[in-house]
Tab-separated table of C-alpha atoms and ligand atoms in Angstrom:
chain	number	residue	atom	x	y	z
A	173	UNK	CA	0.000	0.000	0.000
A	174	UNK	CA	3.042	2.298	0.677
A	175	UNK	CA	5.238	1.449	-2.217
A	176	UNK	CA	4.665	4.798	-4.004
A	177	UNK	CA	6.022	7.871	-3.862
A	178	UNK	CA	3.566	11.400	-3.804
A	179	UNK	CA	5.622	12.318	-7.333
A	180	UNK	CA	4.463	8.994	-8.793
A	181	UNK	CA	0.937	9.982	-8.039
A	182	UNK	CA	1.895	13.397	-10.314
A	183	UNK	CA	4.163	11.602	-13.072
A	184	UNK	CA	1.053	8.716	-14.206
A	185	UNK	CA	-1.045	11.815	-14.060
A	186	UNK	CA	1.145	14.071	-16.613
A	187	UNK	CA	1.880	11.079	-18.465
A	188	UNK	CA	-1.795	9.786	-19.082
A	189	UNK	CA	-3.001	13.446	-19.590
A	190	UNK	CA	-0.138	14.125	-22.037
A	191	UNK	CA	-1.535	11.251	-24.280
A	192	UNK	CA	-4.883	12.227	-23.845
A	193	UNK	CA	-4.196	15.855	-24.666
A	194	UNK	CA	-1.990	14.959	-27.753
A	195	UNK	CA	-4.458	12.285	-29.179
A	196	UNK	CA	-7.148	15.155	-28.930
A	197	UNK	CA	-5.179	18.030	-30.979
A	198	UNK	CA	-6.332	16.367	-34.019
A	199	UNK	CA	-9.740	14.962	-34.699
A	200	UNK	CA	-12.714	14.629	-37.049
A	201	UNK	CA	-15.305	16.870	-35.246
A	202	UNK	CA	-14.634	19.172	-32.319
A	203	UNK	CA	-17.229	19.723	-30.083
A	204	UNK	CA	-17.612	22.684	-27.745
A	205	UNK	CA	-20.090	22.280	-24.908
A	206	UNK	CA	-20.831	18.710	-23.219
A	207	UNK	CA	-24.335	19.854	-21.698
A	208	UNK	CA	-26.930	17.023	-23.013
A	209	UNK	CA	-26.910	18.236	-26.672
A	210	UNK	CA	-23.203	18.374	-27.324
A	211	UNK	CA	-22.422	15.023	-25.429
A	212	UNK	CA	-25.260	13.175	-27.151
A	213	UNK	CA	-23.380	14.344	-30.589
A	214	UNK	CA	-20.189	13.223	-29.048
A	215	UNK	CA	-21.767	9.493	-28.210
A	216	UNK	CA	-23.291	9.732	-31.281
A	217	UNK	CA	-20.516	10.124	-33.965
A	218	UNK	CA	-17.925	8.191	-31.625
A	219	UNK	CA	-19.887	5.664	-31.989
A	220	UNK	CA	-19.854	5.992	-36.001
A	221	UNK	CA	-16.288	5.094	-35.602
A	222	UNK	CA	-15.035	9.013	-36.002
A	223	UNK	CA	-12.324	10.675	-33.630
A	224	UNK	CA	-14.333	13.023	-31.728
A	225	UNK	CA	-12.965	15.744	-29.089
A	226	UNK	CA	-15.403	17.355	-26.270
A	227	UNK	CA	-14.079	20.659	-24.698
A	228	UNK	CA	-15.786	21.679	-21.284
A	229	UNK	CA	-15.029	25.087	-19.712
A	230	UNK	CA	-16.469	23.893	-16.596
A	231	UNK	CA	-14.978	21.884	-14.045
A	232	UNK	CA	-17.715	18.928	-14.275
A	233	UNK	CA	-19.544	18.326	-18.056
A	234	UNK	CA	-23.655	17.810	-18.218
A	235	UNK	CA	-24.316	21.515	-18.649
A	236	UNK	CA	-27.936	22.530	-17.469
A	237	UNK	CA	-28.729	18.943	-16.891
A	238	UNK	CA	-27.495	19.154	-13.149
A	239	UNK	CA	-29.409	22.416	-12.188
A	240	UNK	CA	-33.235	20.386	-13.125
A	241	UNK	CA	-35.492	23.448	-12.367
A	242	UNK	CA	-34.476	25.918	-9.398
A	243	UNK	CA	-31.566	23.584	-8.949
A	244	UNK	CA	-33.877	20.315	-8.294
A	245	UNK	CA	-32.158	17.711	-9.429
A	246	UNK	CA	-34.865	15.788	-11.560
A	247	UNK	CA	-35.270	16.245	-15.717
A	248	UNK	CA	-38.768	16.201	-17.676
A	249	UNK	CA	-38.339	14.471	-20.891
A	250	UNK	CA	-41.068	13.928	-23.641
A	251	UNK	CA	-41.561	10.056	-24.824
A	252	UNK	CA	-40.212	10.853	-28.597
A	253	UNK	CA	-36.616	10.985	-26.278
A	254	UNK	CA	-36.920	7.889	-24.033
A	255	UNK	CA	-35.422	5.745	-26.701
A	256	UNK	CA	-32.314	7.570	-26.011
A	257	UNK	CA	-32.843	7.323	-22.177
A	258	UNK	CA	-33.142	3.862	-22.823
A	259	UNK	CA	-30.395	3.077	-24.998
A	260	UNK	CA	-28.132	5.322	-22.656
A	261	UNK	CA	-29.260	2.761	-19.456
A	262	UNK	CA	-31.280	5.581	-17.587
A	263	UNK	CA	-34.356	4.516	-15.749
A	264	UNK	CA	-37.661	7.049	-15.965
A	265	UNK	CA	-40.965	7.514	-14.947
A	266	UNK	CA	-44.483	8.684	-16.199
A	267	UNK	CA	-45.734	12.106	-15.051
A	268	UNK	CA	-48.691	12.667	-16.525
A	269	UNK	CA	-47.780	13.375	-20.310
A	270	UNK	CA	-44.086	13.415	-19.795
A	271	UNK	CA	-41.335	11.479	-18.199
A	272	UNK	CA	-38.794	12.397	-15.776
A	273	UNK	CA	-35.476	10.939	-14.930
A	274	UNK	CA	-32.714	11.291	-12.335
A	275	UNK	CA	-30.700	14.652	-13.501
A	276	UNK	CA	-27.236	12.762	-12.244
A	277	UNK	CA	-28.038	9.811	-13.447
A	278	UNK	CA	-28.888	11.144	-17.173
A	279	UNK	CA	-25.363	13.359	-17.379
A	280	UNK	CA	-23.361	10.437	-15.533
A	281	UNK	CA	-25.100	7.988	-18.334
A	282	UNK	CA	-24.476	10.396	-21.252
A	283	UNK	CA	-20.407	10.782	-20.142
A	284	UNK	CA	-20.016	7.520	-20.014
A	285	UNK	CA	-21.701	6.885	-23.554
A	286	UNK	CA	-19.520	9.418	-24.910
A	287	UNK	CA	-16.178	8.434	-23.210
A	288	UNK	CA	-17.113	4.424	-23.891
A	289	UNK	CA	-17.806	5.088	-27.546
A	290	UNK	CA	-14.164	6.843	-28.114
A	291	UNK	CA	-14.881	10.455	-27.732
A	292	UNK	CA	-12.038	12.464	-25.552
A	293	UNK	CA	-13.140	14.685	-23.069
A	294	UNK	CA	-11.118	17.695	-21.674
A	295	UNK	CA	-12.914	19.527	-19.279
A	296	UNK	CA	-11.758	22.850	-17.826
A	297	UNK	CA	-11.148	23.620	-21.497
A	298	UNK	CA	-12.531	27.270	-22.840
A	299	UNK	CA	-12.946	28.028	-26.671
A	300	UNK	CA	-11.977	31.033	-27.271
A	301	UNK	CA	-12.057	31.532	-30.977
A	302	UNK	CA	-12.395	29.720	-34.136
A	303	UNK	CA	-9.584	28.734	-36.869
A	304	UNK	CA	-10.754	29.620	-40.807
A	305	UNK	CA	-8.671	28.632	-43.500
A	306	UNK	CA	-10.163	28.677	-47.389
A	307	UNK	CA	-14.212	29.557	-46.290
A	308	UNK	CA	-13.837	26.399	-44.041
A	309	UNK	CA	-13.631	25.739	-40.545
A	310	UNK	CA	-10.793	24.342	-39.680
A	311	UNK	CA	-10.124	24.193	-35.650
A	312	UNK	CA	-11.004	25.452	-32.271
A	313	UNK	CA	-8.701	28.093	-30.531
A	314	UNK	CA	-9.095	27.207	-26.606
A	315	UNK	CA	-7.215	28.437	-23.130
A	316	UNK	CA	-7.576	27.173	-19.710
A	317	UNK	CA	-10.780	28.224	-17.736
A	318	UNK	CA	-9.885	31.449	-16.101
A	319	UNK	CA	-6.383	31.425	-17.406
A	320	UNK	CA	-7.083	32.943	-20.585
A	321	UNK	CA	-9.628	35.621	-19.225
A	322	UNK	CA	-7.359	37.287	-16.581
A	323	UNK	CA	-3.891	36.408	-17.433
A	324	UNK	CA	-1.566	37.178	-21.128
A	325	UNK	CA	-1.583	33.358	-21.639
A	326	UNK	CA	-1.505	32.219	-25.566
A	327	UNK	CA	-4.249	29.454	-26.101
A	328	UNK	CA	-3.563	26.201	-27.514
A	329	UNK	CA	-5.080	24.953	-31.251
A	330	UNK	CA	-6.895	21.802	-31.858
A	331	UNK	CA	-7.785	21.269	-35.460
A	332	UNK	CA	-10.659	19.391	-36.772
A	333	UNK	CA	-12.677	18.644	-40.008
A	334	UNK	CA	-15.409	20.362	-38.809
A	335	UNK	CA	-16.864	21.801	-35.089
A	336	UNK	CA	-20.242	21.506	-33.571
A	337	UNK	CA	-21.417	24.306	-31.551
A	338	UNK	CA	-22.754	23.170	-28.116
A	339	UNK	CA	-22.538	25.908	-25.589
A	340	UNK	CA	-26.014	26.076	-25.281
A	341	UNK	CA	-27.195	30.144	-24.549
A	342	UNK	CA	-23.566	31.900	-25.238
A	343	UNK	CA	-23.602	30.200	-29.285
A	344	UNK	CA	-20.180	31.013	-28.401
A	345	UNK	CA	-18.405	29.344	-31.986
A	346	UNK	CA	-21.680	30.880	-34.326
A	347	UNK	CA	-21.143	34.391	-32.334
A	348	UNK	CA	-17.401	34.162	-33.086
A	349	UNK	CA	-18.192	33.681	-36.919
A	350	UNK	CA	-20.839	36.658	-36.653
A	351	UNK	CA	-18.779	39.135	-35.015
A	352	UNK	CA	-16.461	38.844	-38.494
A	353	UNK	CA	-19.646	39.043	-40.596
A	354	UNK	CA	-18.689	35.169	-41.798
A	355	UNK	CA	-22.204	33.780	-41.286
A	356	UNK	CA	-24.167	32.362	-43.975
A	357	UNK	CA	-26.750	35.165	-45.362
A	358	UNK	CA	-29.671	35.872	-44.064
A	359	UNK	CA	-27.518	35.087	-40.488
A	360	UNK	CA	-25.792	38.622	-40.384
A	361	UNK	CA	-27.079	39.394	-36.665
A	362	UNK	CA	-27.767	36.311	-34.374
A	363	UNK	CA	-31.078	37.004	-33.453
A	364	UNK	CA	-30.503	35.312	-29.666
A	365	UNK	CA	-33.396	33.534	-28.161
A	366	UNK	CA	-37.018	34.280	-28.554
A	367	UNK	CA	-39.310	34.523	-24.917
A	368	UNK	CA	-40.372	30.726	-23.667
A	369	UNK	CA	-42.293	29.026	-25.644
A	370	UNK	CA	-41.194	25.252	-24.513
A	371	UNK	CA	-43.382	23.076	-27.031
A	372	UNK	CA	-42.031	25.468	-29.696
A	373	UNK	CA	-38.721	25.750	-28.519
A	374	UNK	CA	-38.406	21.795	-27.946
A	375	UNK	CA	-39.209	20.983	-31.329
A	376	UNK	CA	-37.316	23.913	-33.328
A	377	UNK	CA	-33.975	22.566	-31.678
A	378	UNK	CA	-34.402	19.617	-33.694
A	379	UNK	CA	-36.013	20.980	-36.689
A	380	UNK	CA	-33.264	23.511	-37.133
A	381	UNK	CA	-30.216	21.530	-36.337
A	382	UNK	CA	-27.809	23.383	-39.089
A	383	UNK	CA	-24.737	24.166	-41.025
A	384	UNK	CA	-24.018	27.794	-40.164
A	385	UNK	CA	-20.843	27.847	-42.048
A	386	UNK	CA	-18.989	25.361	-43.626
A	387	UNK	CA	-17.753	22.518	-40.956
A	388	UNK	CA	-19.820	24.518	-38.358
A	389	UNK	CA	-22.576	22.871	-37.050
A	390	UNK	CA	-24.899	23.968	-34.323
A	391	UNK	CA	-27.019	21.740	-31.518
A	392	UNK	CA	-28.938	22.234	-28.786
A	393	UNK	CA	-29.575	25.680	-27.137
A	394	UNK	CA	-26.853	27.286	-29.605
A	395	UNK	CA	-29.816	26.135	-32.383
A	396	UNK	CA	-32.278	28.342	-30.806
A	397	UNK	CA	-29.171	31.448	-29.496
A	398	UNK	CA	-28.076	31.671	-33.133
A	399	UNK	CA	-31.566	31.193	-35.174
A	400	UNK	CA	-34.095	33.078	-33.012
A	401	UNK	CA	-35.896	30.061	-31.746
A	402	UNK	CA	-37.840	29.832	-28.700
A	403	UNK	CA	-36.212	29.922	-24.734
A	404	UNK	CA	-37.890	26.031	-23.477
A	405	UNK	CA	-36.598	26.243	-19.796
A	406	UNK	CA	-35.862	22.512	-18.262
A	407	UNK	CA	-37.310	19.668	-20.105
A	408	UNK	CA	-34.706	18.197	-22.152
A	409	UNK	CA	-35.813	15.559	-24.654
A	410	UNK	CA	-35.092	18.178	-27.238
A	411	UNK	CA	-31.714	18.988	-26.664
A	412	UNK	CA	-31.079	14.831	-26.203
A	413	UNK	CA	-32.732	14.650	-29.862
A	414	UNK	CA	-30.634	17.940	-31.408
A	415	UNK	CA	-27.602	15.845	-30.276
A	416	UNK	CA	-28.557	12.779	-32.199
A	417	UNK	CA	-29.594	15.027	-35.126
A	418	UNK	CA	-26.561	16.734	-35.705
A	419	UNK	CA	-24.583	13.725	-35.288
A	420	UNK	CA	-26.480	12.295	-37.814
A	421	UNK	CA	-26.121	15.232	-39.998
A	422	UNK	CA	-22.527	15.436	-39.923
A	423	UNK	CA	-21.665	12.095	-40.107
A	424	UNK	CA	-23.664	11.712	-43.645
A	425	UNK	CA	-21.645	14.838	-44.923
A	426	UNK	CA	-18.442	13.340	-43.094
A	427	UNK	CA	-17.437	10.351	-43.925
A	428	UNK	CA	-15.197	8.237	-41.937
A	429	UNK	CA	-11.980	9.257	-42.855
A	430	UNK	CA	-9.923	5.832	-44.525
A	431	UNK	CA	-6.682	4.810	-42.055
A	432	UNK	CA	-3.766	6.914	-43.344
A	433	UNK	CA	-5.724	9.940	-44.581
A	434	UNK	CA	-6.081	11.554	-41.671
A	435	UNK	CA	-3.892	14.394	-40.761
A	436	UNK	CA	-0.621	13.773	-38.985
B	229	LIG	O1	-26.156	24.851	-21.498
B	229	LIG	P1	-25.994	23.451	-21.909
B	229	LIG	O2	-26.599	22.395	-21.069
B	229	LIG	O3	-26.428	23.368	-23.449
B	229	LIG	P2	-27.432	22.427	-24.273
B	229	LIG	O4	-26.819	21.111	-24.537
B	229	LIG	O5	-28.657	22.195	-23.290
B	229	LIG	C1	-29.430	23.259	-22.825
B	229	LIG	C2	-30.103	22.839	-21.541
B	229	LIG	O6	-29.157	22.534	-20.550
B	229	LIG	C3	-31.056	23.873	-20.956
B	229	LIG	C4	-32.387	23.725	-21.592
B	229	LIG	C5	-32.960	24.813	-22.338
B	229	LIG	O7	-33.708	25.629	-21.467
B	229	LIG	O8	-33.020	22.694	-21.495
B	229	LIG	O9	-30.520	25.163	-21.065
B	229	LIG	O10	-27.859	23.247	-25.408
B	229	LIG	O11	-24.447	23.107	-22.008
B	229	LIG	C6	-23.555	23.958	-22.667
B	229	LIG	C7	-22.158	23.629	-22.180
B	229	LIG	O12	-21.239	24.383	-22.913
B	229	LIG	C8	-20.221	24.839	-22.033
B	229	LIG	C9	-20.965	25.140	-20.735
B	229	LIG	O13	-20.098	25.169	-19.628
B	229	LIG	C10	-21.967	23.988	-20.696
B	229	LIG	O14	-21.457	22.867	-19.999
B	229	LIG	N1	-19.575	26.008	-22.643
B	229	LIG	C11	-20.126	27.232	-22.853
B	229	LIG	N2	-19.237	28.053	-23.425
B	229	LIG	C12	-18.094	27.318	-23.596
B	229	LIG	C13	-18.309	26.018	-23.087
B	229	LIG	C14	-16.809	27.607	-24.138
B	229	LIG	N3	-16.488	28.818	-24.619
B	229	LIG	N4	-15.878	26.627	-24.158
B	229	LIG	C15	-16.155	25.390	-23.656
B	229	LIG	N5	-17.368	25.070	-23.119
């Protein structure tokens, strides 16, 4: 039990984290956000057999799913989403027209989807801007949490073939691309979120799942931040089913890249 030293503890740590960090500077979709929509993706296309990265600024991933309603930790879903629930191993109940679940149960279910399908999670991880090269997205420009906000430290690059958006209210990747007028027409000024409407708002997060600009995909919250949908407040079989939308969205226009061809 004692045949360690406290510096052993620190070295398997660097070394495991070095890999893990390395492995993720190149991948086939980068997402930004793991709240329910962004790790769905991440489960999602992982699964498809493509190298997918999932940067967190917070400390713990899941996103609003924690929080339930005033911070009670229970989510409402609708019954078009409990074939995810199910699939996912998370047990839920009828109440009255809806369903709800345990809120750590659902984002301890969805990170281990995510992480068992292949998809490498770095939490503590902020984007901070977006790499364009050609009219194409090309990477994610991210700093530590806090770091980057209140001290001169460069960020680090991770490059990707294309980046889903999935910071939920912020559309922090779509506001980056707006801010330099790069947004598709007709998507000159994000519009930001519309007052609640949640049966609205639930199903125009899947109905508007999009490309805002080549290799940049939105999900989720981001859908409704960027395209003027509908504020929903906490049910969440939307943003479960805006995950596996875009997933399958980008997957069909991103096909798994043949052994060899991906970049070095
Ligand atoms: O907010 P969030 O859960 O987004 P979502 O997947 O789901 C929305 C619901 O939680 C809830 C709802 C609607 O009323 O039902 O709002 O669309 O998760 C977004 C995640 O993105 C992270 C943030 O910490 C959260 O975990 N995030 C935001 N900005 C950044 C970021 C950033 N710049 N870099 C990295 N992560």
């Amino acid at each position: 039990m004692n045949s360690f030293e406290e510096t052993d503890v620190s070295q398997a740590i660097l070394e495991a984290y070095q890999a893990k960090f390395v492995e993720a500077l190149r991948s086939d979709v980068i997402i930004v956000g793991a709240g329910p929509s962004g790790l769905v993706a991440a489960w999602r296309l992982a699964e498809s057999g493509l190298r997918i990265v999932v940067l967190e600024k917070r400390l713990s991933p899941g996103g609003g799913i924690w929080g339930g309603s005033l911070g009670m930790n229970e989510v409402v879903v609708q019954k078009e989403a409990l074939g995810i629930l199910d699939e996912a191993g998370v047990r839920h109940q009828p109440s009255g027209r809806l369903f709800t679940a345990d809120a750590m149960e659902l984002a301890s279910a969805l990170c281990l989807k995510a992480l068992h399908a292949g998809a490498v999670l770095l939490n503590l991880m902020m984007a901070e801007d977006v790499c364009v090269r050609s009219g194409r997205m090309t990477g994610i420009v991210a700093n530590r949490s806090m770091l980057g906000e209140s001290l001169p430290i460069d960020p680090i690059v991770f490059s990707a073939r294309a980046a889903i958006d999935a910071t939920g209210h912020e559309a922090v990747l779509a506001n980056c691309l707006q801010r330099r007028g790069l947004l598709k027409e007709g998507l000159g000024r994000l519009p930001g979120e519309g007052p609640m409407d949640a049966p609205a708002g639930e199903q125009f997060v899947v109905d508007h799942v999009a490309e805002l600009f080549p290799g940049l995909w939105t999900t989720g919250m981001s859908v409704c931040a960027s395209q003027g949908g509908p504020r929903m407040g906490p049910i969440f079989g939307g943003m479960l089913m805006s995950g596996a939308r875009v997933a399958e969205q980008s997957a069909r226009v991103l096909p798994k890249a043949e052994e060899g061809s991906r970049p070095d």
